[in-house]
Amino acid sequence: MAKKTKEKIVKKEKRSRKIITDNSYQFLKNYINNPSPTGFEYPGQKLWLDYIRPFVDTTFTDPYGSAVGVINPEAPFKVVIEAHADEISWFVNYITPEGLIYVKRNGGVDHIIAPGMRVQIHGKKGIVKAVFGWPAIHTRIGGEKEPTPKVENLCLDCGGRSKKEVEELGVTIGSVATYQEGFDELAYGYLIGRAFDNRIGGFMIAEVARLLRENGKKLPFGLYIVNAVQEEIGLRGAEMMARRIKPNVAIITDVTHDTTTPMINKAIEGDCACGKGPSLAFGPAVHNKLLGLVQDVAAKSEIPVQLRTVSRSTGTDTDSFAYANDGCPSVLISIPLRYMHTTVEMLHRDDIENTIRLMYDTILTLTPKTNLSYFD
Ligand SMILES: [Zn+2]
């Protein structure tokens, strides 16, 4: 009994010990505030590689900019933990003779929230500030049928009053634009930021590597910490990486919807809330035995988890890994997030720590001998 009580206290102390350090929190802020538009992720990837380098044996990148840190690169059995590095953005598509800039989507960027937003256009000569203008409430025509923001009626105003003036700033067709809003803290452990989807994942997998190194853990397999590009336009970076690494097991992390805010139907989207732990998905691409193992780890480590289902595909890089090569047992561990694809994506600090902890404990439980066969 006494022993048990003591064990319980030790466990409790272990749980309450914070994972995120001052240093890692500073990295998180820099990483989130640094733009990383789909197809142009490399400045963010460089930041991420600089952070992760001390915690891994080696790193590599691929032609499109996915970045990987590796522990035990010689080991034949390979485990991947993965997140995606890219953020949704806009492409400059057409510059009018008056200097206004029409855009095209680069990933599922939300047109509804665009009016009044400040953006950074990543031009040839550096950052050019601009805004998404919108007709004033006084001048809009249509009464009840007010115009709604659509890609074809939104335009950026950077101050240039002719095409020539815009181009002289270094803005050309094909320049990308990202929203300006950045990282901030709210009360009760909530954080907001642009594109926590999914750079929080990049942060969390890096923290797993840090903890493994700092705690002196030896792994019986090669661990590939993968920060893949181009998820937002079709899971493409992961596809390339899955073929390159040919892993035996893949653990994917991404964001999922907190469904407790207005205008979301729980009957369709399921029940998930920030602060209640990582969400585990059931779906054909998710390997049931691997998912069972993760659930056991969560129970043993007393990490709260939430459950959800996906129809057909997961819509995350899990699909790319699961269906690559000859089939790779894959699992999806998601962090709940409010207001996805807006500039005020919101998540809870406890969920960040619990997601890191769940990935970390899962990695320490897995071995090359773990039986993931459905048939024996
Ligand atoms: Zn997304």
CSV table of C-alpha atoms and ligand atoms in Angstrom, one decimal:
chain,number,residue,atom,x,y,z
A,1,MET,CA,0.0,0.0,0.0
A,2,ALA,CA,2.7,2.5,1.1
A,3,LYS,CA,4.7,1.6,-2.0
A,4,LYS,CA,1.7,2.1,-4.2
A,5,THR,CA,1.1,5.5,-2.6
A,6,LYS,CA,4.7,6.4,-3.1
A,7,GLU,CA,4.5,5.3,-6.7
A,8,LYS,CA,1.4,7.4,-7.2
A,9,ILE,CA,3.1,10.5,-5.9
A,10,VAL,CA,6.2,9.9,-8.1
A,11,LYS,CA,3.9,9.5,-11.1
A,12,LYS,CA,2.0,12.6,-10.2
A,13,GLU,CA,5.2,14.6,-9.9
A,14,LYS,CA,6.4,13.2,-13.2
A,15,ARG,CA,3.1,14.3,-14.9
A,16,SER,CA,3.2,17.8,-13.4
A,17,ARG,CA,6.8,18.3,-14.6
A,18,LYS,CA,6.5,20.7,-17.5
A,19,ILE,CA,7.9,19.5,-20.8
A,20,ILE,CA,8.2,22.9,-22.6
A,21,THR,CA,11.3,24.8,-21.4
A,22,ASP,CA,11.9,28.6,-21.7
A,23,ASN,CA,14.2,27.8,-24.6
A,24,SER,CA,11.8,25.6,-26.5
A,25,TYR,CA,9.0,28.0,-25.9
A,26,GLN,CA,11.1,30.8,-27.5
A,27,PHE,CA,11.7,28.5,-30.5
A,28,LEU,CA,8.0,27.8,-30.8
A,29,LYS,CA,7.3,31.6,-30.9
A,30,ASN,CA,9.9,32.2,-33.6
A,31,TYR,CA,8.8,29.2,-35.6
A,32,ILE,CA,5.2,30.2,-35.6
A,33,ASN,CA,5.9,33.8,-36.4
A,34,ASN,CA,8.1,32.8,-39.3
A,35,PRO,CA,6.1,32.5,-42.6
A,36,SER,CA,6.3,29.1,-44.2
A,37,PRO,CA,4.0,29.1,-47.3
A,38,THR,CA,3.4,25.9,-49.2
A,39,GLY,CA,6.1,25.5,-51.7
A,40,PHE,CA,8.3,28.1,-50.0
A,41,GLU,CA,8.9,26.4,-46.7
A,42,TYR,CA,12.7,26.5,-46.6
A,43,PRO,CA,13.3,29.5,-44.3
A,44,GLY,CA,11.1,27.8,-41.7
A,45,GLN,CA,12.8,24.5,-42.4
A,46,LYS,CA,16.2,26.0,-41.7
A,47,LEU,CA,14.9,27.3,-38.4
A,48,TRP,CA,13.6,23.9,-37.5
A,49,LEU,CA,16.8,22.1,-38.6
A,50,ASP,CA,18.9,24.5,-36.5
A,51,TYR,CA,16.7,23.7,-33.5
A,52,ILE,CA,16.7,19.9,-33.9
A,53,ARG,CA,20.3,19.4,-34.9
A,54,PRO,CA,21.7,19.0,-31.3
A,55,PHE,CA,19.2,16.3,-30.6
A,56,VAL,CA,19.8,13.9,-33.5
A,57,ASP,CA,22.7,12.0,-35.1
A,58,THR,CA,22.2,13.4,-38.6
A,59,THR,CA,19.8,15.5,-40.8
A,60,PHE,CA,18.9,15.5,-44.4
A,61,THR,CA,16.5,17.3,-46.8
A,62,ASP,CA,14.9,16.4,-50.1
A,63,PRO,CA,14.6,18.3,-53.4
A,64,TYR,CA,11.3,20.0,-52.4
A,65,GLY,CA,12.4,21.0,-48.9
A,66,SER,CA,11.1,18.4,-46.5
A,67,ALA,CA,13.5,18.2,-43.6
A,68,VAL,CA,14.5,15.2,-41.5
A,69,GLY,CA,16.4,14.6,-38.3
A,70,VAL,CA,17.6,11.0,-37.7
A,71,ILE,CA,18.5,9.1,-34.6
A,72,ASN,CA,20.4,5.8,-35.3
A,73,PRO,CA,20.6,6.3,-39.1
A,74,GLU,CA,22.2,2.8,-39.5
A,75,ALA,CA,19.4,0.8,-38.0
A,76,PRO,CA,17.4,-1.4,-40.5
A,77,PHE,CA,14.1,-0.9,-38.7
A,78,LYS,CA,12.7,2.6,-39.2
A,79,VAL,CA,10.1,4.5,-37.3
A,80,VAL,CA,8.9,7.9,-38.5
A,81,ILE,CA,7.3,10.7,-36.4
A,82,GLU,CA,5.9,13.3,-38.8
A,83,ALA,CA,4.3,16.7,-39.0
A,84,HIS,CA,3.9,19.1,-41.9
A,85,ALA,CA,5.8,22.3,-42.3
A,86,ASP,CA,3.8,24.3,-44.7
A,87,GLU,CA,1.2,27.0,-44.1
A,88,ILE,CA,-1.7,28.1,-46.3
A,89,SER,CA,-1.1,31.3,-48.3
A,90,TRP,CA,-2.0,33.4,-51.4
A,91,PHE,CA,-0.4,33.7,-54.8
A,92,VAL,CA,-0.2,37.0,-56.6
A,93,ASN,CA,-2.2,36.2,-59.8
A,94,TYR,CA,-3.0,39.5,-61.6
A,95,ILE,CA,-1.9,43.1,-61.1
A,96,THR,CA,-4.4,45.7,-62.4
A,97,PRO,CA,-3.2,48.8,-64.3
A,98,GLU,CA,-4.2,50.7,-61.1
A,99,GLY,CA,-1.9,48.6,-58.9
A,100,LEU,CA,-4.4,46.4,-57.2
A,101,ILE,CA,-3.4,42.7,-56.8
A,102,TYR,CA,-5.8,39.8,-57.4
A,103,VAL,CA,-4.9,36.5,-55.8
A,104,LYS,CA,-5.2,32.8,-56.1
A,105,ARG,CA,-5.3,30.3,-53.2
A,106,ASN,CA,-2.2,28.3,-52.2
A,107,GLY,CA,-3.8,25.7,-50.0
A,108,GLY,CA,-7.1,26.0,-48.3
A,109,VAL,CA,-6.7,29.6,-47.2
A,110,ASP,CA,-10.0,31.1,-45.9
A,111,HIS,CA,-11.4,33.9,-48.1
A,112,ILE,CA,-14.2,34.7,-45.6
A,113,ILE,CA,-11.7,36.1,-43.1
A,114,ALA,CA,-9.6,38.1,-45.6
A,115,PRO,CA,-11.2,41.6,-45.6
A,116,GLY,CA,-9.3,43.9,-43.4
A,117,MET,CA,-6.3,41.6,-43.0
A,118,ARG,CA,-2.8,42.7,-43.2
A,119,VAL,CA,-0.5,40.5,-45.3
A,120,GLN,CA,3.1,40.2,-46.1
A,121,ILE,CA,3.9,39.7,-49.8
A,122,HIS,CA,7.1,37.8,-50.2
A,123,GLY,CA,8.6,39.7,-53.1
A,124,LYS,CA,11.8,39.5,-55.0
A,125,LYS,CA,13.3,42.4,-52.9
A,126,GLY,CA,11.9,41.2,-49.6
A,127,ILE,CA,8.7,41.6,-47.7
A,128,VAL,CA,6.1,44.1,-49.0
A,129,LYS,CA,3.3,45.0,-46.7
A,130,ALA,CA,-0.2,45.0,-48.0
A,131,VAL,CA,-3.8,44.8,-47.0
A,132,PHE,CA,-6.9,43.0,-48.2
A,133,GLY,CA,-9.2,46.0,-48.8
A,134,TRP,CA,-13.0,45.8,-48.7
A,135,PRO,CA,-15.7,48.4,-49.6
A,136,ALA,CA,-16.8,50.4,-46.6
A,137,ILE,CA,-20.1,49.6,-44.9
A,138,HIS,CA,-21.4,52.9,-46.2
A,139,THR,CA,-20.7,52.3,-49.9
A,140,ARG,CA,-21.6,48.7,-50.3
A,141,ILE,CA,-24.5,48.0,-52.6
A,142,GLY,CA,-27.0,45.2,-52.3
A,143,GLY,CA,-28.8,45.7,-49.0
A,144,GLU,CA,-29.7,42.4,-47.6
A,145,LYS,CA,-27.7,40.7,-50.3
A,146,GLU,CA,-24.4,42.2,-49.4
A,147,PRO,CA,-21.3,40.9,-51.3
A,148,THR,CA,-19.4,38.1,-49.6
A,149,PRO,CA,-15.7,37.8,-49.9
A,150,LYS,CA,-14.7,35.4,-52.7
A,151,VAL,CA,-11.3,34.8,-54.2
A,152,GLU,CA,-12.4,36.7,-57.4
A,153,ASN,CA,-13.5,39.8,-55.5
A,154,LEU,CA,-10.7,40.1,-53.0
A,155,CYS,CA,-7.7,42.2,-53.8
A,156,LEU,CA,-4.5,43.3,-52.1
A,157,ASP,CA,-3.5,47.0,-51.9
A,158,CYS,CA,0.2,47.5,-51.2
A,159,GLY,CA,0.2,51.3,-51.9
A,160,GLY,CA,1.4,51.0,-55.5
A,161,ARG,CA,-0.9,53.0,-57.8
A,162,SER,CA,0.1,51.4,-61.0
A,163,LYS,CA,1.3,48.0,-62.1
A,164,LYS,CA,4.8,49.5,-62.5
A,165,GLU,CA,4.9,50.8,-59.0
A,166,VAL,CA,3.9,47.4,-57.6
A,167,GLU,CA,6.5,45.6,-59.7
A,168,GLU,CA,9.2,48.1,-58.6
A,169,LEU,CA,8.6,46.8,-55.1
A,170,GLY,CA,9.6,43.3,-56.2
A,171,VAL,CA,6.1,42.0,-56.3
A,172,THR,CA,5.5,39.7,-59.4
A,173,ILE,CA,3.0,37.2,-60.5
A,174,GLY,CA,3.8,34.1,-58.4
A,175,SER,CA,4.8,36.0,-55.3
A,176,VAL,CA,3.2,34.5,-52.2
A,177,ALA,CA,1.4,36.4,-49.5
A,178,THR,CA,0.9,35.3,-45.9
A,179,TYR,CA,-1.2,36.9,-43.2
A,180,GLN,CA,0.7,39.0,-40.8
A,181,GLU,CA,-0.9,37.9,-37.5
A,182,GLY,CA,1.4,36.1,-35.1
A,183,PHE,CA,1.8,34.3,-31.9
A,184,ASP,CA,0.1,35.5,-28.7
A,185,GLU,CA,-1.0,34.1,-25.3
A,186,LEU,CA,-4.5,34.2,-23.9
A,187,ALA,CA,-5.7,33.5,-20.4
A,188,TYR,CA,-5.8,29.9,-18.9
A,189,GLY,CA,-3.1,28.4,-21.0
A,190,TYR,CA,-4.5,29.1,-24.5
A,191,LEU,CA,-2.2,30.2,-27.3
A,192,ILE,CA,-3.1,31.7,-30.6
A,193,GLY,CA,-1.2,32.0,-33.8
A,194,ARG,CA,-1.2,31.8,-37.6
A,195,ALA,CA,-0.7,28.3,-38.9
A,196,PHE,CA,-0.4,26.3,-35.8
A,197,ASP,CA,-1.7,23.9,-38.4
A,198,ASN,CA,0.7,22.3,-38.5
A,199,ARG,CA,3.8,23.9,-37.3
A,200,ILE,CA,2.8,23.0,-33.8
A,201,GLY,CA,3.4,19.5,-35.1
A,202,GLY,CA,6.9,20.4,-36.2
A,203,PHE,CA,7.5,21.8,-32.7
A,204,MET,CA,6.1,18.7,-31.0
A,205,ILE,CA,8.2,16.1,-33.0
A,206,ALA,CA,11.3,18.2,-32.3
A,207,GLU,CA,10.5,18.2,-28.6
A,208,VAL,CA,10.2,14.4,-28.7
A,209,ALA,CA,13.8,14.3,-30.2
A,210,ARG,CA,15.0,16.7,-27.5
A,211,LEU,CA,13.5,14.7,-24.7
A,212,LEU,CA,15.0,11.5,-26.0
A,213,ARG,CA,18.4,13.1,-26.2
A,214,GLU,CA,18.2,14.9,-22.8
A,215,ASN,CA,17.0,11.8,-21.0
A,216,GLY,CA,19.7,9.6,-22.6
A,217,LYS,CA,17.3,7.2,-24.2
A,218,LYS,CA,18.7,4.5,-26.5
A,219,LEU,CA,16.3,3.3,-29.2
A,220,PRO,CA,16.3,-0.2,-30.8
A,221,PHE,CA,15.5,1.3,-34.2
A,222,GLY,CA,16.2,4.3,-36.4
A,223,LEU,CA,13.9,7.2,-35.6
A,224,TYR,CA,13.2,9.6,-38.5
A,225,ILE,CA,11.8,13.0,-37.3
A,226,VAL,CA,10.1,14.2,-40.5
A,227,ASN,CA,8.9,17.8,-41.1
A,228,ALA,CA,7.3,17.4,-44.5
A,229,VAL,CA,6.4,20.2,-47.0
A,230,GLN,CA,3.3,20.6,-49.2
A,231,GLU,CA,0.6,18.9,-47.0
A,232,GLU,CA,-1.9,21.6,-47.6
A,233,ILE,CA,-2.2,21.0,-51.3
A,234,GLY,CA,-2.5,17.2,-51.2
A,235,LEU,CA,-0.1,15.5,-48.7
A,236,ARG,CA,2.7,15.7,-51.3
A,237,GLY,CA,5.9,16.2,-49.2
A,238,ALA,CA,4.9,13.1,-47.0
A,239,GLU,CA,4.4,11.1,-50.2
A,240,MET,CA,8.0,11.8,-51.3
A,241,MET,CA,9.4,11.1,-47.8
A,242,ALA,CA,7.5,7.9,-47.4
A,243,ARG,CA,9.0,6.6,-50.6
A,244,ARG,CA,12.5,7.8,-49.7
A,245,ILE,CA,12.6,6.5,-46.1
A,246,LYS,CA,10.5,3.4,-46.5
A,247,PRO,CA,9.6,3.3,-42.8
A,248,ASN,CA,8.3,0.2,-40.9
A,249,VAL,CA,6.0,2.3,-38.7
A,250,ALA,CA,4.8,5.9,-39.0
A,251,ILE,CA,3.3,8.2,-36.3
A,252,ILE,CA,1.8,11.3,-37.7
A,253,THR,CA,0.7,14.4,-35.9
A,254,ASP,CA,-1.6,17.1,-37.1
A,255,VAL,CA,-4.3,19.3,-35.8
A,256,THR,CA,-8.0,18.5,-35.5
A,257,HIS,CA,-11.1,20.6,-34.9
A,258,ASP,CA,-12.3,21.5,-31.4
A,259,THR,CA,-16.0,21.0,-32.1
A,260,THR,CA,-17.3,22.9,-29.0
A,261,THR,CA,-17.5,26.4,-30.7
A,262,PRO,CA,-20.6,27.7,-32.4
A,263,MET,CA,-21.8,26.5,-35.9
A,264,ILE,CA,-20.1,23.1,-35.7
A,265,ASN,CA,-22.3,20.0,-35.7
A,266,LYS,CA,-21.0,17.4,-33.2
A,267,ALA,CA,-23.2,14.8,-34.9
A,268,ILE,CA,-21.1,15.2,-38.0
A,269,GLU,CA,-17.7,16.4,-36.6
A,270,GLY,CA,-17.7,14.4,-33.3
A,271,ASP,CA,-17.0,15.7,-29.8
A,272,CYS,CA,-13.5,17.2,-29.3
A,273,ALA,CA,-12.4,20.0,-27.1
A,274,CYS,CA,-9.1,21.8,-26.4
A,275,GLY,CA,-7.6,21.0,-23.1
A,276,LYS,CA,-8.9,17.4,-23.0
A,277,GLY,CA,-5.9,15.7,-24.6
A,278,PRO,CA,-4.8,14.5,-28.0
A,279,SER,CA,-7.3,13.1,-30.3
A,280,LEU,CA,-6.9,9.6,-31.8
A,281,ALA,CA,-8.5,8.8,-35.2
A,282,PHE,CA,-10.2,5.6,-36.3
A,283,GLY,CA,-10.1,5.2,-40.1
A,284,PRO,CA,-9.0,2.6,-42.7
A,285,ALA,CA,-5.5,4.2,-43.1
A,286,VAL,CA,-5.0,4.1,-39.3
A,287,HIS,CA,-3.5,0.7,-38.4
A,288,ASN,CA,-5.7,-0.8,-35.7
A,289,LYS,CA,-3.0,-2.7,-33.8
A,290,LEU,CA,-0.7,0.3,-33.8
A,291,LEU,CA,-3.7,2.5,-32.6
A,292,GLY,CA,-4.4,-0.1,-29.9
A,293,LEU,CA,-0.8,0.2,-28.8
A,294,VAL,CA,-1.0,4.0,-28.6
A,295,GLN,CA,-4.2,3.7,-26.6
A,296,ASP,CA,-2.5,1.3,-24.1
A,297,VAL,CA,0.4,3.7,-23.8
A,298,ALA,CA,-2.0,6.6,-23.1
A,299,ALA,CA,-3.8,4.5,-20.4
A,300,LYS,CA,-0.6,3.4,-18.8
A,301,SER,CA,0.9,6.9,-18.8
A,302,GLU,CA,-2.4,8.5,-17.7
A,303,ILE,CA,-2.5,10.8,-20.7
A,304,PRO,CA,-6.1,11.8,-21.5
A,305,VAL,CA,-7.2,11.1,-25.1
A,306,GLN,CA,-10.2,11.8,-27.2
A,307,LEU,CA,-11.5,9.6,-30.0
A,308,ARG,CA,-12.9,10.4,-33.5
A,309,THR,CA,-13.5,8.7,-36.8
A,310,VAL,CA,-12.7,9.7,-40.3
A,311,SER,CA,-14.5,8.7,-43.4
A,312,ARG,CA,-12.4,7.1,-46.2
A,313,SER,CA,-9.2,9.1,-45.8
A,314,THR,CA,-7.8,11.0,-42.8
A,315,GLY,CA,-7.0,14.1,-44.9
A,316,THR,CA,-3.6,14.1,-43.3
A,317,ASP,CA,-0.1,12.9,-44.1
A,318,THR,CA,-1.2,9.6,-42.5
A,319,ASP,CA,-2.7,8.6,-45.8
A,320,SER,CA,0.6,9.2,-47.6
A,321,PHE,CA,2.6,7.0,-45.2
A,322,ALA,CA,0.0,4.3,-44.8
A,323,TYR,CA,-0.4,3.7,-48.6
A,324,ALA,CA,3.2,4.2,-49.6
A,325,ASN,CA,5.4,1.4,-50.8
A,326,ASP,CA,4.0,-2.0,-49.5
A,327,GLY,CA,1.8,-0.5,-46.8
A,328,CYS,CA,3.2,1.1,-43.6
A,329,PRO,CA,1.4,0.7,-40.3
A,330,SER,CA,0.5,4.3,-39.5
A,331,VAL,CA,-1.3,6.1,-36.7
A,332,LEU,CA,-2.6,9.7,-36.3
A,333,ILE,CA,-2.3,11.6,-33.1
A,334,SER,CA,-4.0,15.0,-33.5
A,335,ILE,CA,-4.0,18.1,-31.3
A,336,PRO,CA,-7.4,19.9,-30.9
A,337,LEU,CA,-7.5,23.3,-32.4
A,338,ARG,CA,-10.1,26.1,-32.6
A,339,TYR,CA,-10.7,28.2,-35.7
A,340,MET,CA,-8.6,26.2,-38.2
A,341,HIS,CA,-7.2,28.0,-41.2
A,342,THR,CA,-7.9,31.4,-39.7
A,343,THR,CA,-5.2,33.8,-38.3
A,344,VAL,CA,-6.4,33.1,-34.7
A,345,GLU,CA,-5.9,29.3,-34.6
A,346,MET,CA,-6.1,28.5,-30.9
A,347,LEU,CA,-4.8,25.6,-28.9
A,348,HIS,CA,-4.1,24.7,-25.3
A,349,ARG,CA,-0.7,24.3,-23.8
A,350,ASP,CA,-1.7,21.1,-21.9
A,351,ASP,CA,-2.6,19.5,-25.2
A,352,ILE,CA,0.8,20.3,-26.6
A,353,GLU,CA,2.5,18.7,-23.6
A,354,ASN,CA,0.3,15.6,-23.6
A,355,THR,CA,0.7,15.1,-27.3
A,356,ILE,CA,4.5,15.2,-27.0
A,357,ARG,CA,4.3,12.9,-24.0
A,358,LEU,CA,2.1,10.4,-25.9
A,359,MET,CA,4.4,10.3,-28.9
A,360,TYR,CA,7.5,10.0,-26.6
A,361,ASP,CA,6.0,7.1,-24.5
A,362,THR,CA,4.8,5.4,-27.7
A,363,ILE,CA,8.3,5.5,-29.2
A,364,LEU,CA,9.8,4.1,-26.0
A,365,THR,CA,7.3,1.2,-26.1
A,366,LEU,CA,7.8,0.2,-29.7
A,367,THR,CA,10.5,-2.2,-30.7
A,368,PRO,CA,11.3,-3.9,-34.1
A,369,LYS,CA,9.7,-7.0,-32.5
A,370,THR,CA,6.3,-5.3,-31.7
A,371,ASN,CA,3.8,-7.5,-33.4
A,372,LEU,CA,1.6,-5.4,-35.7
A,373,SER,CA,0.3,-8.3,-37.8
A,374,TYR,CA,-3.5,-8.7,-38.1
A,375,PHE,CA,-3.1,-12.4,-38.5
A,376,ASP,CA,-0.9,-13.6,-35.6
B,1,ZN,ZN,-4.5,22.6,-42.8
